[in-house]
Short mmCIF file of C-alpha atoms in Angstrom, two decimals:
data_model
loop_
_atom_site.label_atom_id
_atom_site.label_comp_id
_atom_site.label_asym_id
_atom_site.label_seq_id
_atom_site.Cartn_x
_atom_site.Cartn_y
_atom_site.Cartn_z
CA UNK A 1 167.20 68.62 51.29
CA UNK A 2 170.68 68.29 49.84
CA UNK A 3 172.48 64.98 50.13
CA UNK A 4 175.45 65.62 52.41
CA UNK A 5 177.08 62.19 52.08
CA UNK A 6 180.13 63.64 50.30
CA UNK A 7 180.79 66.21 52.99
CA UNK A 8 179.97 63.76 55.77
CA UNK A 9 182.47 61.28 54.38
CA UNK A 10 185.11 63.98 53.92
CA UNK A 11 184.67 65.18 57.50
CA UNK A 12 184.85 61.61 58.76
CA UNK A 13 188.15 61.03 56.93
CA UNK A 14 189.57 64.30 58.21
CA UNK A 15 188.57 63.47 61.80
CA UNK A 16 190.39 60.15 61.44
CA UNK A 17 193.46 62.01 60.18
CA UNK A 18 193.26 64.41 63.12
CA UNK A 19 193.06 61.62 65.69
CA UNK A 20 196.10 60.02 64.12
CA UNK A 21 198.03 63.30 64.20
CA UNK A 22 197.10 63.85 67.86
CA UNK A 23 198.81 60.55 68.67
CA UNK A 24 202.02 62.02 67.32
CA UNK A 25 201.69 65.28 69.31
CA UNK A 26 202.32 66.01 73.00
CA UNK A 27 199.37 64.92 75.13
CA UNK A 28 199.05 68.54 76.34
CA UNK A 29 197.69 69.33 72.88
CA UNK A 30 194.55 67.25 73.49
CA UNK A 31 193.12 69.88 75.82
CA UNK A 32 193.73 72.61 73.26
CA UNK A 33 191.94 70.78 70.45
CA UNK A 34 188.98 69.95 72.70
CA UNK A 35 188.77 73.63 73.63
CA UNK A 36 188.75 74.96 70.08
CA UNK A 37 186.44 72.31 68.60
CA UNK A 38 183.18 74.23 69.07
CA UNK A 39 184.41 77.26 67.15
CA UNK A 40 186.58 75.75 64.41
CA UNK A 41 186.09 73.50 61.43
CA UNK A 42 187.74 70.08 61.12
CA UNK A 43 189.89 71.45 58.32
CA UNK A 44 191.15 74.24 60.60
CA UNK A 45 191.94 71.82 63.41
CA UNK A 46 193.77 69.50 61.01
CA UNK A 47 195.90 72.36 59.82
CA UNK A 48 196.59 73.41 63.41
CA UNK A 49 197.73 69.88 64.24
CA UNK A 50 200.08 69.78 61.27
CA UNK A 51 201.52 73.17 62.24
CA UNK A 52 202.03 72.21 65.85
CA UNK A 53 203.83 69.03 64.82
CA UNK A 54 206.32 71.12 62.89
CA UNK A 55 206.64 73.55 65.80
CA UNK A 56 207.41 70.87 68.41
CA UNK A 57 209.76 69.09 66.05
CA UNK A 58 211.60 72.40 65.61
CA UNK A 59 211.87 72.87 69.38
CA UNK A 60 213.13 69.31 69.79
CA UNK A 61 215.74 69.42 67.05
CA UNK A 62 216.88 73.08 66.93
CA UNK A 63 216.68 74.43 70.49
CA UNK A 64 219.26 73.41 73.09
CA UNK A 65 216.72 73.52 75.92
CA UNK A 66 214.67 70.72 74.37
CA UNK A 67 217.07 68.49 72.42
CA UNK A 68 217.26 65.98 75.28
CA UNK A 69 213.54 65.20 75.02
CA UNK A 70 213.46 61.79 73.34
CA UNK A 71 210.06 62.20 71.67
CA UNK A 72 207.93 65.28 71.07
CA UNK A 73 205.04 63.42 72.64
CA UNK A 74 206.84 63.84 75.97
CA UNK A 75 206.64 67.64 75.92
CA UNK A 76 204.75 68.80 78.99
CA UNK A 77 203.59 72.12 80.45
CA UNK A 78 206.94 72.35 82.30
CA UNK A 79 208.64 72.48 78.90
CA UNK A 80 206.09 74.88 77.47
CA UNK A 81 206.91 77.33 80.25
CA UNK A 82 210.51 77.46 78.94
CA UNK A 83 209.50 78.61 75.47
CA UNK A 84 210.14 82.34 75.00
CA UNK A 85 209.57 84.95 72.32
CA UNK A 86 212.98 84.34 70.81
CA UNK A 87 212.20 80.66 70.22
CA UNK A 88 209.05 81.55 68.29
CA UNK A 89 210.80 84.26 66.24
CA UNK A 90 213.53 81.78 65.34
CA UNK A 91 210.81 79.26 64.41
CA UNK A 92 209.58 81.69 61.78
CA UNK A 93 213.13 81.96 60.42
CA UNK A 94 213.40 78.17 60.45
CA UNK A 95 210.22 77.85 58.32
CA UNK A 96 211.88 79.69 55.45
CA UNK A 97 213.83 76.53 54.62
CA UNK A 98 214.14 73.32 56.62
CA UNK A 99 214.81 69.61 56.15
CA UNK A 100 212.90 66.66 57.58
CA UNK A 101 214.19 63.14 56.92
CA UNK A 102 216.04 64.32 53.83
CA UNK A 103 213.07 66.13 52.37
CA UNK A 104 213.47 69.86 51.91
CA UNK A 105 210.60 72.23 52.75
CA UNK A 106 210.05 75.95 52.35
CA UNK A 107 207.14 78.22 53.27
CA UNK A 108 205.71 81.32 51.69
CA UNK A 109 204.90 84.49 53.66
CA UNK A 110 201.28 83.46 53.80
CA UNK A 111 202.10 79.94 55.07
CA UNK A 112 204.46 81.26 57.71
CA UNK A 113 201.83 83.75 58.87
CA UNK A 114 199.28 80.94 59.23
CA UNK A 115 201.72 78.81 61.26
CA UNK A 116 202.44 81.79 63.50
CA UNK A 117 198.70 82.21 64.01
CA UNK A 118 198.49 78.56 65.07
CA UNK A 119 201.30 78.98 67.62
CA UNK A 120 199.76 82.23 68.91
CA UNK A 121 196.40 80.50 69.34
CA UNK A 122 198.01 77.57 71.15
CA UNK A 123 199.90 79.71 73.68
CA UNK A 124 197.02 82.11 74.23
CA UNK A 125 194.72 79.17 75.00
CA UNK A 126 197.15 77.67 77.52
CA UNK A 127 197.85 81.05 79.12
CA UNK A 128 194.11 81.73 79.50
CA UNK A 129 193.72 78.31 81.05
CA UNK A 130 196.55 79.09 83.54
CA UNK A 131 198.67 76.24 82.18
CA UNK A 132 201.58 78.65 81.66
CA UNK A 133 202.47 81.89 83.56
CA UNK A 134 202.92 84.06 80.44
CA UNK A 135 202.15 84.17 76.75
CA UNK A 136 205.43 84.59 74.81
CA UNK A 137 203.71 84.33 71.44
CA UNK A 138 201.68 87.48 72.11
CA UNK A 139 204.90 89.52 71.90
CA UNK A 140 205.77 88.22 68.43
CA UNK A 141 204.76 90.72 65.78
CA UNK A 142 202.45 89.46 63.08
CA UNK A 143 204.13 89.07 59.69
CA UNK A 144 203.63 91.80 57.13
CA UNK A 145 202.28 90.14 54.00
CA UNK A 146 203.09 91.72 50.66
CA UNK A 147 200.10 92.08 48.36
CA UNK A 148 200.18 90.01 45.26
CA UNK A 149 198.52 90.91 41.97
CA UNK A 150 195.29 89.03 41.35
CA UNK A 151 195.90 86.49 38.60
CA UNK A 152 192.78 86.07 36.56
CA UNK A 153 191.58 85.51 33.02
CA UNK A 154 190.74 88.44 30.79
CA UNK A 155 187.43 88.44 28.89
CA UNK A 156 189.02 87.21 25.65
CA UNK A 157 190.88 84.53 27.54
CA UNK A 158 187.67 83.23 29.10
CA UNK A 159 186.13 82.90 25.67
CA UNK A 160 189.21 81.16 24.26
CA UNK A 161 189.34 78.78 27.24
CA UNK A 162 185.76 77.62 26.68
CA UNK A 163 186.31 77.29 22.95
CA UNK A 164 189.40 75.16 23.56
CA UNK A 165 187.33 72.86 25.75
CA UNK A 166 184.86 72.41 22.92
CA UNK A 167 187.27 71.81 20.05
CA UNK A 168 190.28 70.42 21.88
CA UNK A 169 192.69 72.82 20.16
CA UNK A 170 196.22 72.48 21.51
CA UNK A 171 195.64 69.12 23.23
CA UNK A 172 197.87 66.11 22.58
CA UNK A 173 196.51 63.06 20.81
CA UNK A 174 196.03 61.28 24.09
CA UNK A 175 194.40 64.28 25.68
CA UNK A 176 192.00 64.58 22.73
CA UNK A 177 190.92 60.98 23.13
CA UNK A 178 189.93 61.80 26.70
CA UNK A 179 188.42 65.17 25.76
CA UNK A 180 186.07 63.49 23.28
CA UNK A 181 184.50 61.63 26.23
CA UNK A 182 184.51 64.45 28.77
CA UNK A 183 183.97 67.58 26.63
CA UNK A 184 180.48 68.36 27.85
CA UNK A 185 181.33 67.62 31.45
CA UNK A 186 184.49 69.76 31.32
CA UNK A 187 182.63 72.59 29.65
CA UNK A 188 179.92 72.47 32.30
CA UNK A 189 182.52 72.50 35.12
CA UNK A 190 184.46 75.45 33.75
CA UNK A 191 181.30 77.36 32.88
CA UNK A 192 179.99 76.83 36.40
CA UNK A 193 183.27 78.04 37.88
CA UNK A 194 183.37 81.15 35.68
CA UNK A 195 179.65 81.84 35.98
CA UNK A 196 179.17 81.53 39.72
CA UNK A 197 182.58 81.78 41.40
CA UNK A 198 182.13 78.69 43.56
CA UNK A 199 185.00 76.95 45.34
CA UNK A 200 186.33 73.65 44.07
CA UNK A 201 185.14 71.76 47.16
CA UNK A 202 181.65 73.24 46.64
CA UNK A 203 181.62 72.14 43.00
CA UNK A 204 182.80 68.57 43.72
CA UNK A 205 180.15 68.21 46.43
CA UNK A 206 177.17 69.15 44.24
CA UNK A 207 174.55 66.41 43.76
CA UNK A 208 172.06 66.29 40.92
CA UNK A 209 169.22 66.89 43.38
CA UNK A 210 170.87 70.14 44.41
CA UNK A 211 170.06 71.75 41.06
CA UNK A 212 166.73 73.33 40.10
CA UNK A 213 166.70 74.22 36.39
CA UNK A 214 163.31 75.91 36.75
CA UNK A 215 164.80 78.77 38.75
CA UNK A 216 168.40 78.51 37.52
CA UNK A 217 169.52 77.79 41.04
CA UNK A 218 171.55 75.29 42.96
CA UNK A 219 172.36 74.49 46.55
CA UNK A 220 175.98 74.28 47.74
CA UNK A 221 177.70 73.53 51.03
CA UNK A 222 180.16 76.23 52.04
CA UNK A 223 183.53 75.69 53.79
CA UNK A 224 182.02 75.90 57.28
CA UNK A 225 179.27 73.44 56.44
CA UNK A 226 176.50 75.96 55.95
CA UNK A 227 174.29 75.58 52.92
CA UNK A 228 173.24 78.37 50.59
CA UNK A 229 171.51 78.78 47.24
CA UNK A 230 173.24 80.43 44.29
CA UNK A 231 171.88 81.29 40.87
CA UNK A 232 173.31 80.97 37.41
CA UNK A 233 172.79 82.56 34.03
CA UNK A 234 171.11 80.99 30.98
CA UNK A 235 174.59 80.49 29.51
CA UNK A 236 175.56 78.33 32.48
CA UNK A 237 172.18 76.60 32.30
CA UNK A 238 172.74 75.64 28.67
CA UNK A 239 176.11 74.05 29.43
CA UNK A 240 174.65 72.14 32.41
CA UNK A 241 171.66 70.90 30.40
CA UNK A 242 173.89 69.55 27.61
CA UNK A 243 176.01 67.70 30.18
CA UNK A 244 172.98 66.36 32.05
CA UNK A 245 171.45 65.07 28.81
CA UNK A 246 174.64 63.15 28.09
CA UNK A 247 174.94 61.95 31.71
CA UNK A 248 171.40 60.60 31.67
CA UNK A 249 172.32 58.22 28.85
CA UNK A 250 174.74 56.33 31.10
CA UNK A 251 172.78 53.60 32.98
CA UNK A 252 175.73 53.06 35.33
CA UNK A 253 175.01 56.45 36.87
CA UNK A 254 171.38 55.78 37.81
CA UNK A 255 172.24 55.45 41.49
CA UNK A 256 175.14 57.96 41.58
CA UNK A 257 174.04 61.16 43.33
CA UNK A 258 177.06 63.27 42.27
CA UNK A 259 176.52 65.83 39.55
CA UNK A 260 180.01 65.63 38.11
CA UNK A 261 181.51 62.18 37.66
CA UNK A 262 184.77 60.67 36.45
CA UNK A 263 185.24 58.18 33.60
CA UNK A 264 185.06 55.56 36.31
CA UNK A 265 181.46 56.64 36.97
CA UNK A 266 182.25 57.95 40.45
CA UNK A 267 182.11 61.44 41.95
CA UNK A 268 184.92 63.49 40.38
CA UNK A 269 187.76 64.28 42.80
CA UNK A 270 189.26 67.63 43.66
CA UNK A 271 192.55 66.53 42.09
CA UNK A 272 190.85 65.60 38.83
CA UNK A 273 189.15 68.99 38.62
CA UNK A 274 192.47 70.75 39.35
CA UNK A 275 194.11 68.76 36.55
CA UNK A 276 191.45 69.49 33.94
CA UNK A 277 191.57 73.23 34.74
CA UNK A 278 195.35 73.16 34.47
CA UNK A 279 195.19 71.27 31.20
CA UNK A 280 192.85 73.68 29.38
CA UNK A 281 194.27 76.82 31.00
CA UNK A 282 197.84 75.96 29.93
CA UNK A 283 196.95 75.83 26.25
CA UNK A 284 194.90 79.02 26.59
CA UNK A 285 197.36 81.22 28.52
CA UNK A 286 200.63 79.35 29.23
CA UNK A 287 202.22 82.27 31.11
CA UNK A 288 199.47 82.39 33.74
CA UNK A 289 199.22 79.75 36.47
CA UNK A 290 195.42 79.30 36.37
CA UNK A 291 193.79 77.17 39.07
CA UNK A 292 190.12 76.70 40.10
CA UNK A 293 190.68 79.46 42.65
CA UNK A 294 191.90 81.80 39.87
CA UNK A 295 188.67 81.10 38.00
CA UNK A 296 186.85 82.14 41.18
CA UNK A 297 188.96 85.34 41.18
CA UNK A 298 188.03 85.89 37.54
CA UNK A 299 184.36 85.75 38.39
CA UNK A 300 184.76 87.94 41.50
CA UNK A 301 186.67 90.52 39.47
CA UNK A 302 184.04 90.62 36.73
CA UNK A 303 181.18 90.81 39.24
CA UNK A 304 182.82 93.72 41.08
CA UNK A 305 183.47 95.60 37.87
CA UNK A 306 179.87 95.16 36.82
CA UNK A 307 178.28 96.00 40.17
CA UNK A 308 180.89 98.14 41.92
CA UNK A 309 179.38 96.69 45.11
CA UNK A 310 181.80 94.88 47.39
CA UNK A 311 178.97 93.57 49.56
CA UNK A 312 177.31 91.80 46.62
CA UNK A 313 180.65 90.17 45.73
CA UNK A 314 181.18 89.11 49.35
CA UNK A 315 177.70 87.59 49.61
CA UNK A 316 177.98 85.63 46.36
CA UNK A 317 181.47 84.43 47.03
CA UNK A 318 180.59 83.41 50.58
CA UNK A 319 183.15 85.60 52.37
CA UNK A 320 182.30 85.85 56.07
CA UNK A 321 184.49 88.93 56.46
CA UNK A 322 183.94 91.83 54.06
CA UNK A 323 187.61 92.75 54.55
CA UNK A 324 188.58 89.52 52.82
CA UNK A 325 186.64 90.61 49.73
CA UNK A 326 187.92 94.17 49.92
CA UNK A 327 191.52 92.96 50.20
CA UNK A 328 191.25 90.92 47.03
CA UNK A 329 189.08 93.15 44.88
CA UNK A 330 189.27 96.76 46.15
CA UNK A 331 192.26 97.48 43.95
CA UNK A 332 189.98 97.09 40.95
CA UNK A 333 188.12 100.18 42.11
CA UNK A 334 191.09 102.16 40.83
CA UNK A 335 190.24 101.00 37.30
CA UNK A 336 186.64 102.03 37.88
CA UNK A 337 187.67 105.46 39.12
CA UNK A 338 189.94 105.97 36.12
CA UNK A 339 187.15 105.02 33.78
CA UNK A 340 184.76 107.35 35.66
CA UNK A 341 187.19 110.23 35.20
CA UNK A 342 186.69 110.04 31.44
CA UNK A 343 182.91 109.85 31.48
CA UNK A 344 182.19 113.50 32.31
CA UNK A 345 183.11 115.81 29.42
CA UNK A 346 183.26 119.51 30.35
CA UNK A 347 183.62 120.88 26.84
CA UNK A 348 183.43 119.27 23.45
CA UNK A 349 186.51 119.82 21.36
CA UNK A 350 184.47 121.78 18.80
CA UNK A 351 183.41 124.24 21.51
CA UNK A 352 186.91 124.92 22.75
CA UNK A 353 188.29 128.06 21.07
CA UNK A 354 191.88 127.03 21.77
CA UNK A 355 191.63 124.06 19.43
#
């Protein structure tokens, strides 16, 4: 049985954050969050609360009908009934660039679409509960998102990245002093990313007891809290074994369950992993903005090219919706089709009388 203390602690902290946010929102929001709790994760509800705070602040500061409300916590159903489609459409325009307490914010297409989804969910819930007579958000068209090219590492860049981790090429003197202490850990982390396609939260949450070297397998906890077993290659195994041998020599880690630890002998943080990926990726391919998620994309791309099976990729990456996988990797099938067009040769050049 995997030790879930990391994920339990993370969920506890996020629940505390959500309760604090709810104190800053209109009390009518409490019913909404209670209603969606059984079918949403704490991370989703936390994002919804942050989005709704921005939405009600927008109504309170930008819309004449609501500027006299002294505090957004005082918004009631009687005010909600006054919100129309135009208000919501203007909210999307507002999200492009806005200012809160002197701090400037802007939102990408994807972020605006997510915030619109939050508002739609909120109004649909209240309409279905007969709190409001109509659902103005339902008439707002969903945003058209422009596809972006998948940023990933090429095969030679993957090799160079791992080599740079080993020899520290391109690092500053200070960075090299740290790299000398973390080289095997960093190599194991990057190899695991590139060899299994796991998410950063899944990697950070791995405990030593979650790994079985006998079967080259390990247990992870997915975004929704479900656990699954993934498998890794002998190349990944070799990197993990070297790191584990080094880790075992540190007596301060005898009671630390986390697989990957910081120099402070504690479970490594998401931010620390993001920074180490950024550090090594920058010296490998400075023109590409490589993140842990881009390493996941690199793995997904390679797996799809090798298997040409979108369902295998979806299963391994943990996508609940096959369309998510298809959206990100189906374009690669064009490369496969182009390659396939050159495989079948109708006539050898020597047999063609016109040559």
